[in-house]
Amino acid sequence: SFIPGNMLGQSAGLHFFYPVQIKQFVELNVHDKTELAVLDKMVQFVRGIGKQALVLTEEHHFVLNRIFLTYLAQSCCAVQMYNIGFDRFDHEIEKSLFPIGPFTFMKNVGFDIMSRSVEMYSRRSSYPGFFIPMQQVLESAKERGGRVTNGTGMSGDNDLAQKAAFEVKSVFVNTVYHELAAKYVDDHLLVDAIADYAGLTRDSVDRILNDVTPSLTDTLRRLYNATSWNVYRPSMLLLETIKNQDKNA
């Protein structure tokens, strides 16, 4: 950390989300030396500006970045693998998962900002190859003056687009279940923050997370067997949820 050791007790980090004026959650990143009085003041500050704090200890800082960068990176992997046009894939995701497709989202946030985020996160990842297609997309967009295009990737095959979108959904759901299983923050609060970040209602996110079937874990296992990347390793909590649903069916 760049913070002097004698100041650690007086410090914590605020992480706002785009667009700041409409997002209700703020990540409040603390460490083991942050004093409780400081934490309380920071929480009160967040409440005072009409937002809600998601308090995260050092090991779990930037959870929403982790979840949604993984979703965005898998989207880039999918369009590259299946040669699907970005506009076509955005349309498929907007039908089945989120109100804004991944490539429109990255353009709205800004390619420079996204590039810095994915570069920082990929350096810390045990599977940096997973992020290469996303880095390629972002570099290409910057070279083209902010235009997101994958050239010949214009497949209009509905089956391929739906398969790719289901893979992205599977990875997103699995990532959230891995975070929920760690139990470092209240489950309901984390899901509320995910809904806020994604521009969805809480009920919509619950439906996505509860719409889990064996085909979802089969997809994850297929991707894991092809790469050995832990991002595809099915969460034990996800497997238990599917097992319990089968028992109650």
PDB file of C-alpha atoms in Angstrom:
ATOM      1  CA  SER A   1       0.000   0.000   0.000  1.00  0.00           C
ATOM      2  CA  PHE A   2       1.128   3.612  -0.614  1.00  0.00           C
ATOM      3  CA  ILE A   3      -0.398   4.621   2.726  1.00  0.00           C
ATOM      4  CA  PRO A   4       2.198   5.083   5.511  1.00  0.00           C
ATOM      5  CA  GLY A   5       2.003   2.403   8.157  1.00  0.00           C
ATOM      6  CA  ASN A   6       1.128   4.840  10.918  1.00  0.00           C
ATOM      7  CA  MET A   7      -1.898   6.021   8.903  1.00  0.00           C
ATOM      8  CA  LEU A   8      -3.444   2.628   8.120  1.00  0.00           C
ATOM      9  CA  GLY A   9      -5.836   2.843  11.046  1.00  0.00           C
ATOM     10  CA  GLN A  10      -7.227   6.093   9.653  1.00  0.00           C
ATOM     11  CA  SER A  11      -7.725   4.874   6.092  1.00  0.00           C
ATOM     12  CA  ALA A  12     -10.283   3.071   3.946  1.00  0.00           C
ATOM     13  CA  GLY A  13     -11.143   3.171   0.259  1.00  0.00           C
ATOM     14  CA  LEU A  14     -14.374   4.195  -1.485  1.00  0.00           C
ATOM     15  CA  HIS A  15     -15.096   2.579  -4.837  1.00  0.00           C
ATOM     16  CA  PHE A  16     -17.956   4.159  -6.803  1.00  0.00           C
ATOM     17  CA  PHE A  17     -19.553   2.656  -9.899  1.00  0.00           C
ATOM     18  CA  TYR A  18     -20.495   4.025 -13.298  1.00  0.00           C
ATOM     19  CA  PRO A  19     -22.697   5.974 -13.677  1.00  0.00           C
ATOM     20  CA  VAL A  20     -22.135   7.319 -10.167  1.00  0.00           C
ATOM     21  CA  GLN A  21     -25.254   9.459 -10.054  1.00  0.00           C
ATOM     22  CA  ILE A  22     -27.648   6.506 -10.393  1.00  0.00           C
ATOM     23  CA  LYS A  23     -25.788   3.640  -8.710  1.00  0.00           C
ATOM     24  CA  GLN A  24     -26.910   3.073  -5.130  1.00  0.00           C
ATOM     25  CA  PHE A  25     -23.982   0.993  -3.858  1.00  0.00           C
ATOM     26  CA  VAL A  26     -20.430   1.994  -3.003  1.00  0.00           C
ATOM     27  CA  GLU A  27     -17.732  -0.515  -2.102  1.00  0.00           C
ATOM     28  CA  LEU A  28     -16.046   0.436   1.160  1.00  0.00           C
ATOM     29  CA  ASN A  29     -12.678  -1.309   1.091  1.00  0.00           C
ATOM     30  CA  VAL A  30     -11.047  -1.689   4.497  1.00  0.00           C
ATOM     31  CA  HIS A  31      -8.115  -3.637   5.922  1.00  0.00           C
ATOM     32  CA  ASP A  32      -7.416  -5.277   9.242  1.00  0.00           C
ATOM     33  CA  LYS A  33      -5.955  -2.076  10.740  1.00  0.00           C
ATOM     34  CA  THR A  34      -8.873   0.205   9.860  1.00  0.00           C
ATOM     35  CA  GLU A  35     -10.274   1.553  13.123  1.00  0.00           C
ATOM     36  CA  LEU A  36     -13.944   0.926  13.849  1.00  0.00           C
ATOM     37  CA  ALA A  37     -14.551   4.633  14.402  1.00  0.00           C
ATOM     38  CA  VAL A  38     -13.156   5.346  10.927  1.00  0.00           C
ATOM     39  CA  LEU A  39     -15.293   2.611   9.401  1.00  0.00           C
ATOM     40  CA  ASP A  40     -18.378   4.017  11.125  1.00  0.00           C
ATOM     41  CA  LYS A  41     -17.662   7.527   9.819  1.00  0.00           C
ATOM     42  CA  MET A  42     -17.190   6.206   6.292  1.00  0.00           C
ATOM     43  CA  VAL A  43     -20.453   4.255   6.423  1.00  0.00           C
ATOM     44  CA  GLN A  44     -22.248   7.353   7.695  1.00  0.00           C
ATOM     45  CA  PHE A  45     -20.709   9.411   4.881  1.00  0.00           C
ATOM     46  CA  VAL A  46     -21.948   6.933   2.270  1.00  0.00           C
ATOM     47  CA  ARG A  47     -25.419   6.991   3.783  1.00  0.00           C
ATOM     48  CA  GLY A  48     -25.301  10.776   3.889  1.00  0.00           C
ATOM     49  CA  ILE A  49     -24.902  10.986   0.110  1.00  0.00           C
ATOM     50  CA  GLY A  50     -27.870   8.666  -0.348  1.00  0.00           C
ATOM     51  CA  LYS A  51     -25.978   5.450  -1.074  1.00  0.00           C
ATOM     52  CA  GLN A  52     -25.379   2.102   0.612  1.00  0.00           C
ATOM     53  CA  ALA A  53     -21.978   0.746   1.640  1.00  0.00           C
ATOM     54  CA  LEU A  54     -20.787  -2.725   0.751  1.00  0.00           C
ATOM     55  CA  VAL A  55     -18.005  -3.225   3.321  1.00  0.00           C
ATOM     56  CA  LEU A  56     -15.218  -5.512   2.102  1.00  0.00           C
ATOM     57  CA  THR A  57     -12.084  -6.687   3.881  1.00  0.00           C
ATOM     58  CA  GLU A  58      -8.753  -6.601   2.038  1.00  0.00           C
ATOM     59  CA  GLU A  59      -8.903 -10.140   0.660  1.00  0.00           C
ATOM     60  CA  HIS A  60     -12.263  -9.406  -0.979  1.00  0.00           C
ATOM     61  CA  HIS A  61     -11.826  -5.846  -2.275  1.00  0.00           C
ATOM     62  CA  PHE A  62     -13.472  -4.999  -5.617  1.00  0.00           C
ATOM     63  CA  VAL A  63     -15.854  -7.961  -5.661  1.00  0.00           C
ATOM     64  CA  LEU A  64     -18.142  -6.414  -8.275  1.00  0.00           C
ATOM     65  CA  ASN A  65     -15.174  -5.848 -10.575  1.00  0.00           C
ATOM     66  CA  ARG A  66     -14.210  -9.494 -10.182  1.00  0.00           C
ATOM     67  CA  ILE A  67     -17.702 -10.692 -11.011  1.00  0.00           C
ATOM     68  CA  PHE A  68     -18.358  -8.428 -13.971  1.00  0.00           C
ATOM     69  CA  LEU A  69     -14.850  -8.493 -15.479  1.00  0.00           C
ATOM     70  CA  THR A  70     -15.197 -12.269 -15.558  1.00  0.00           C
ATOM     71  CA  TYR A  71     -18.560 -11.906 -17.318  1.00  0.00           C
ATOM     72  CA  LEU A  72     -17.099  -9.438 -19.838  1.00  0.00           C
ATOM     73  CA  ALA A  73     -14.022 -11.573 -20.460  1.00  0.00           C
ATOM     74  CA  GLN A  74     -16.156 -14.649 -21.124  1.00  0.00           C
ATOM     75  CA  SER A  75     -18.244 -12.605 -23.561  1.00  0.00           C
ATOM     76  CA  CYS A  76     -15.069 -11.787 -25.500  1.00  0.00           C
ATOM     77  CA  CYS A  77     -13.992 -15.438 -25.427  1.00  0.00           C
ATOM     78  CA  ALA A  78     -17.408 -16.481 -26.729  1.00  0.00           C
ATOM     79  CA  VAL A  79     -17.594 -14.122 -29.698  1.00  0.00           C
ATOM     80  CA  GLN A  80     -14.044 -15.059 -30.663  1.00  0.00           C
ATOM     81  CA  MET A  81     -14.733 -18.780 -30.403  1.00  0.00           C
ATOM     82  CA  TYR A  82     -18.021 -18.724 -32.310  1.00  0.00           C
ATOM     83  CA  ASN A  83     -17.231 -15.832 -34.681  1.00  0.00           C
ATOM     84  CA  ILE A  84     -20.290 -13.835 -33.634  1.00  0.00           C
ATOM     85  CA  GLY A  85     -20.687 -10.142 -34.359  1.00  0.00           C
ATOM     86  CA  PHE A  86     -20.554  -7.887 -31.307  1.00  0.00           C
ATOM     87  CA  ASP A  87     -23.903  -6.269 -32.071  1.00  0.00           C
ATOM     88  CA  ARG A  88     -25.497  -9.674 -32.543  1.00  0.00           C
ATOM     89  CA  PHE A  89     -24.086 -10.920 -29.240  1.00  0.00           C
ATOM     90  CA  ASP A  90     -25.125  -7.792 -27.362  1.00  0.00           C
ATOM     91  CA  HIS A  91     -28.660  -8.363 -28.651  1.00  0.00           C
ATOM     92  CA  GLU A  92     -28.624 -11.959 -27.397  1.00  0.00           C
ATOM     93  CA  ILE A  93     -27.405 -10.971 -23.923  1.00  0.00           C
ATOM     94  CA  GLU A  94     -29.974  -8.183 -23.737  1.00  0.00           C
ATOM     95  CA  LYS A  95     -32.707 -10.765 -24.434  1.00  0.00           C
ATOM     96  CA  SER A  96     -31.523 -13.329 -21.922  1.00  0.00           C
ATOM     97  CA  LEU A  97     -29.410 -11.762 -19.184  1.00  0.00           C
ATOM     98  CA  PHE A  98     -28.713  -8.014 -18.799  1.00  0.00           C
ATOM     99  CA  PRO A  99     -30.357  -4.835 -20.135  1.00  0.00           C
ATOM    100  CA  ILE A 100     -27.098  -3.673 -21.758  1.00  0.00           C
ATOM    101  CA  GLY A 101     -24.888  -6.035 -23.745  1.00  0.00           C
ATOM    102  CA  PRO A 102     -21.221  -6.463 -22.793  1.00  0.00           C
ATOM    103  CA  PHE A 103     -19.719  -4.567 -25.736  1.00  0.00           C
ATOM    104  CA  THR A 104     -22.052  -1.607 -25.398  1.00  0.00           C
ATOM    105  CA  PHE A 105     -21.269  -1.601 -21.664  1.00  0.00           C
ATOM    106  CA  MET A 106     -17.514  -1.474 -22.266  1.00  0.00           C
ATOM    107  CA  LYS A 107     -17.931   1.351 -24.756  1.00  0.00           C
ATOM    108  CA  ASN A 108     -20.058   3.318 -22.280  1.00  0.00           C
ATOM    109  CA  VAL A 109     -17.560   2.905 -19.441  1.00  0.00           C
ATOM    110  CA  GLY A 110     -14.604   3.761 -21.677  1.00  0.00           C
ATOM    111  CA  PHE A 111     -12.034   1.508 -23.298  1.00  0.00           C
ATOM    112  CA  ASP A 112      -9.084   3.083 -21.460  1.00  0.00           C
ATOM    113  CA  ILE A 113     -10.753   2.500 -18.090  1.00  0.00           C
ATOM    114  CA  MET A 114     -11.676  -1.068 -19.018  1.00  0.00           C
ATOM    115  CA  SER A 115      -8.135  -1.746 -20.295  1.00  0.00           C
ATOM    116  CA  ARG A 116      -6.569  -0.616 -17.034  1.00  0.00           C
ATOM    117  CA  SER A 117      -8.996  -2.698 -14.994  1.00  0.00           C
ATOM    118  CA  VAL A 118      -8.503  -5.916 -16.935  1.00  0.00           C
ATOM    119  CA  GLU A 119      -4.715  -5.443 -17.067  1.00  0.00           C
ATOM    120  CA  MET A 120      -4.536  -5.072 -13.293  1.00  0.00           C
ATOM    121  CA  TYR A 121      -6.862  -8.004 -12.653  1.00  0.00           C
ATOM    122  CA  SER A 122      -5.248 -10.349 -15.207  1.00  0.00           C
ATOM    123  CA  ARG A 123      -1.818  -9.805 -13.594  1.00  0.00           C
ATOM    124  CA  ARG A 124      -3.192 -11.158 -10.318  1.00  0.00           C
ATOM    125  CA  SER A 125      -5.082 -14.026 -11.936  1.00  0.00           C
ATOM    126  CA  SER A 126      -3.898 -17.637 -11.965  1.00  0.00           C
ATOM    127  CA  TYR A 127      -5.372 -17.952 -15.485  1.00  0.00           C
ATOM    128  CA  PRO A 128      -4.293 -14.777 -17.370  1.00  0.00           C
ATOM    129  CA  GLY A 129      -4.999 -16.440 -20.730  1.00  0.00           C
ATOM    130  CA  PHE A 130      -8.709 -16.138 -20.001  1.00  0.00           C
ATOM    131  CA  PHE A 131      -8.439 -12.349 -20.322  1.00  0.00           C
ATOM    132  CA  ILE A 132      -6.462 -12.225 -23.581  1.00  0.00           C
ATOM    133  CA  PRO A 133      -9.511 -12.005 -25.917  1.00  0.00           C
ATOM    134  CA  MET A 134     -10.876  -9.126 -23.838  1.00  0.00           C
ATOM    135  CA  GLN A 135      -7.542  -7.321 -23.953  1.00  0.00           C
ATOM    136  CA  GLN A 136      -7.474  -7.801 -27.730  1.00  0.00           C
ATOM    137  CA  VAL A 137     -10.977  -6.369 -28.100  1.00  0.00           C
ATOM    138  CA  LEU A 138     -10.110  -3.325 -26.018  1.00  0.00           C
ATOM    139  CA  GLU A 139      -6.823  -2.644 -27.796  1.00  0.00           C
ATOM    140  CA  SER A 140      -8.554  -2.937 -31.176  1.00  0.00           C
ATOM    141  CA  ALA A 141     -11.274  -0.540 -30.067  1.00  0.00           C
ATOM    142  CA  LYS A 142      -8.712   2.042 -28.954  1.00  0.00           C
ATOM    143  CA  GLU A 143      -6.839   1.742 -32.260  1.00  0.00           C
ATOM    144  CA  ARG A 144     -10.102   2.258 -34.158  1.00  0.00           C
ATOM    145  CA  GLY A 145     -10.942   5.412 -32.277  1.00  0.00           C
ATOM    146  CA  GLY A 146     -13.503   3.862 -29.955  1.00  0.00           C
ATOM    147  CA  ARG A 147     -15.330   1.662 -32.462  1.00  0.00           C
ATOM    148  CA  VAL A 148     -16.035  -1.853 -31.242  1.00  0.00           C
ATOM    149  CA  THR A 149     -15.850  -4.216 -34.176  1.00  0.00           C
ATOM    150  CA  ASN A 150     -14.687  -7.747 -34.806  1.00  0.00           C
ATOM    151  CA  GLY A 151     -14.515  -7.420 -38.563  1.00  0.00           C
ATOM    152  CA  THR A 152     -15.627 -10.671 -40.140  1.00  0.00           C
ATOM    153  CA  GLY A 153     -17.265 -11.912 -36.969  1.00  0.00           C
ATOM    154  CA  MET A 154     -20.784 -11.533 -38.238  1.00  0.00           C
ATOM    155  CA  SER A 155     -22.340 -14.939 -37.675  1.00  0.00           C
ATOM    156  CA  GLY A 156     -26.108 -14.749 -37.759  1.00  0.00           C
ATOM    157  CA  ASP A 157     -26.570 -18.309 -36.531  1.00  0.00           C
ATOM    158  CA  ASN A 158     -29.156 -18.083 -33.743  1.00  0.00           C
ATOM    159  CA  ASP A 159     -28.148 -21.435 -32.258  1.00  0.00           C
ATOM    160  CA  LEU A 160     -24.514 -20.361 -31.953  1.00  0.00           C
ATOM    161  CA  ALA A 161     -25.452 -17.021 -30.443  1.00  0.00           C
ATOM    162  CA  GLN A 162     -27.725 -18.696 -27.912  1.00  0.00           C
ATOM    163  CA  LYS A 163     -25.065 -21.279 -27.040  1.00  0.00           C
ATOM    164  CA  ALA A 164     -22.488 -18.539 -26.526  1.00  0.00           C
ATOM    165  CA  ALA A 165     -24.901 -16.511 -24.376  1.00  0.00           C
ATOM    166  CA  PHE A 166     -25.670 -19.579 -22.248  1.00  0.00           C
ATOM    167  CA  GLU A 167     -21.939 -20.110 -21.671  1.00  0.00           C
ATOM    168  CA  VAL A 168     -21.637 -16.501 -20.536  1.00  0.00           C
ATOM    169  CA  LYS A 169     -24.629 -16.884 -18.223  1.00  0.00           C
ATOM    170  CA  SER A 170     -23.139 -20.108 -16.802  1.00  0.00           C
ATOM    171  CA  VAL A 171     -19.826 -18.398 -16.015  1.00  0.00           C
ATOM    172  CA  PHE A 172     -21.542 -15.362 -14.494  1.00  0.00           C
ATOM    173  CA  VAL A 173     -23.764 -17.510 -12.240  1.00  0.00           C
ATOM    174  CA  ASN A 174     -20.843 -19.690 -11.206  1.00  0.00           C
ATOM    175  CA  THR A 175     -18.717 -16.636 -10.346  1.00  0.00           C
ATOM    176  CA  VAL A 176     -21.473 -15.244  -8.128  1.00  0.00           C
ATOM    177  CA  TYR A 177     -21.910 -18.597  -6.375  1.00  0.00           C
ATOM    178  CA  HIS A 178     -18.172 -18.757  -5.667  1.00  0.00           C
ATOM    179  CA  GLU A 179     -18.367 -15.321  -4.032  1.00  0.00           C
ATOM    180  CA  LEU A 180     -21.497 -16.211  -2.054  1.00  0.00           C
ATOM    181  CA  ALA A 181     -19.865 -19.412  -0.801  1.00  0.00           C
ATOM    182  CA  ALA A 182     -16.984 -17.416   0.719  1.00  0.00           C
ATOM    183  CA  LYS A 183     -19.411 -15.810   3.232  1.00  0.00           C
ATOM    184  CA  TYR A 184     -17.440 -12.591   3.714  1.00  0.00           C
ATOM    185  CA  VAL A 185     -20.497 -10.355   3.303  1.00  0.00           C
ATOM    186  CA  ASP A 186     -24.242 -10.786   3.772  1.00  0.00           C
ATOM    187  CA  ASP A 187     -25.670 -12.755   0.826  1.00  0.00           C
ATOM    188  CA  HIS A 188     -28.668 -10.483   0.378  1.00  0.00           C
ATOM    189  CA  LEU A 189     -26.501  -7.354   0.428  1.00  0.00           C
ATOM    190  CA  LEU A 190     -24.139  -8.763  -2.203  1.00  0.00           C
ATOM    191  CA  VAL A 191     -26.997  -9.784  -4.498  1.00  0.00           C
ATOM    192  CA  ASP A 192     -28.573  -6.337  -4.047  1.00  0.00           C
ATOM    193  CA  ALA A 193     -25.250  -4.760  -5.061  1.00  0.00           C
ATOM    194  CA  ILE A 194     -25.019  -7.035  -8.118  1.00  0.00           C
ATOM    195  CA  ALA A 195     -28.549  -6.023  -9.134  1.00  0.00           C
ATOM    196  CA  ASP A 196     -27.668  -2.347  -8.742  1.00  0.00           C
ATOM    197  CA  TYR A 197     -24.484  -2.720 -10.786  1.00  0.00           C
ATOM    198  CA  ALA A 198     -26.247  -4.646 -13.568  1.00  0.00           C
ATOM    199  CA  GLY A 199     -29.237  -2.316 -13.740  1.00  0.00           C
ATOM    200  CA  LEU A 200     -31.662  -5.067 -12.781  1.00  0.00           C
ATOM    201  CA  THR A 201     -34.246  -5.550 -10.061  1.00  0.00           C
ATOM    202  CA  ARG A 202     -33.402  -7.836  -7.176  1.00  0.00           C
ATOM    203  CA  ASP A 203     -36.104 -10.264  -8.361  1.00  0.00           C
ATOM    204  CA  SER A 204     -34.488 -10.441 -11.806  1.00  0.00           C
ATOM    205  CA  VAL A 205     -31.090 -11.334 -10.339  1.00  0.00           C
ATOM    206  CA  ASP A 206     -32.699 -13.924  -8.070  1.00  0.00           C
ATOM    207  CA  ARG A 207     -34.315 -15.525 -11.127  1.00  0.00           C
ATOM    208  CA  ILE A 208     -30.962 -15.682 -12.907  1.00  0.00           C
ATOM    209  CA  LEU A 209     -29.221 -17.218  -9.892  1.00  0.00           C
ATOM    210  CA  ASN A 210     -32.029 -19.696  -9.233  1.00  0.00           C
ATOM    211  CA  ASP A 211     -32.356 -20.780 -12.865  1.00  0.00           C
ATOM    212  CA  VAL A 212     -29.687 -23.452 -12.490  1.00  0.00           C
ATOM    213  CA  THR A 213     -29.837 -26.866 -14.103  1.00  0.00           C
ATOM    214  CA  PRO A 214     -27.394 -29.715 -14.782  1.00  0.00           C
ATOM    215  CA  SER A 215     -26.871 -28.272 -18.282  1.00  0.00           C
ATOM    216  CA  LEU A 216     -25.274 -25.233 -16.660  1.00  0.00           C
ATOM    217  CA  THR A 217     -22.706 -27.291 -14.767  1.00  0.00           C
ATOM    218  CA  ASP A 218     -22.180 -29.513 -17.821  1.00  0.00           C
ATOM    219  CA  THR A 219     -21.241 -26.360 -19.736  1.00  0.00           C
ATOM    220  CA  LEU A 220     -18.820 -25.291 -17.001  1.00  0.00           C
ATOM    221  CA  ARG A 221     -17.191 -28.733 -16.891  1.00  0.00           C
ATOM    222  CA  ARG A 222     -16.767 -28.749 -20.672  1.00  0.00           C
ATOM    223  CA  LEU A 223     -15.041 -25.371 -20.543  1.00  0.00           C
ATOM    224  CA  TYR A 224     -12.931 -26.414 -17.557  1.00  0.00           C
ATOM    225  CA  ASN A 225     -11.828 -29.659 -19.234  1.00  0.00           C
ATOM    226  CA  ALA A 226     -10.765 -27.679 -22.311  1.00  0.00           C
ATOM    227  CA  THR A 227      -8.705 -25.115 -20.381  1.00  0.00           C
ATOM    228  CA  SER A 228      -8.143 -26.177 -16.730  1.00  0.00           C
ATOM    229  CA  TRP A 229      -8.933 -22.565 -15.757  1.00  0.00           C
ATOM    230  CA  ASN A 230     -10.448 -22.327 -12.290  1.00  0.00           C
ATOM    231  CA  VAL A 231     -12.877 -19.680 -13.498  1.00  0.00           C
ATOM    232  CA  TYR A 232     -14.843 -22.601 -14.967  1.00  0.00           C
ATOM    233  CA  ARG A 233     -14.628 -24.889 -11.938  1.00  0.00           C
ATOM    234  CA  PRO A 234     -18.200 -25.374 -10.690  1.00  0.00           C
ATOM    235  CA  SER A 235     -18.809 -23.900  -7.254  1.00  0.00           C
ATOM    236  CA  MET A 236     -19.684 -26.458  -4.582  1.00  0.00           C
ATOM    237  CA  LEU A 237     -22.527 -24.168  -3.501  1.00  0.00           C
ATOM    238  CA  LEU A 238     -23.863 -24.220  -7.064  1.00  0.00           C
ATOM    239  CA  LEU A 239     -23.670 -28.018  -7.190  1.00  0.00           C
ATOM    240  CA  GLU A 240     -25.453 -28.279  -3.834  1.00  0.00           C
ATOM    241  CA  THR A 241     -28.178 -25.892  -5.023  1.00  0.00           C
ATOM    242  CA  ILE A 242     -28.838 -27.982  -8.122  1.00  0.00           C
ATOM    243  CA  LYS A 243     -28.839 -31.167  -6.058  1.00  0.00           C
ATOM    244  CA  ASN A 244     -31.376 -29.723  -3.623  1.00  0.00           C
ATOM    245  CA  GLN A 245     -33.586 -28.541  -6.462  1.00  0.00           C
ATOM    246  CA  ASP A 246     -33.574 -32.041  -7.923  1.00  0.00           C
ATOM    247  CA  LYS A 247     -34.587 -33.482  -4.540  1.00  0.00           C
ATOM    248  CA  ASN A 248     -37.489 -31.047  -4.235  1.00  0.00           C
ATOM    249  CA  ALA A 249     -38.696 -31.499  -7.817  1.00  0.00           C
TER     250      ALA A 249
END
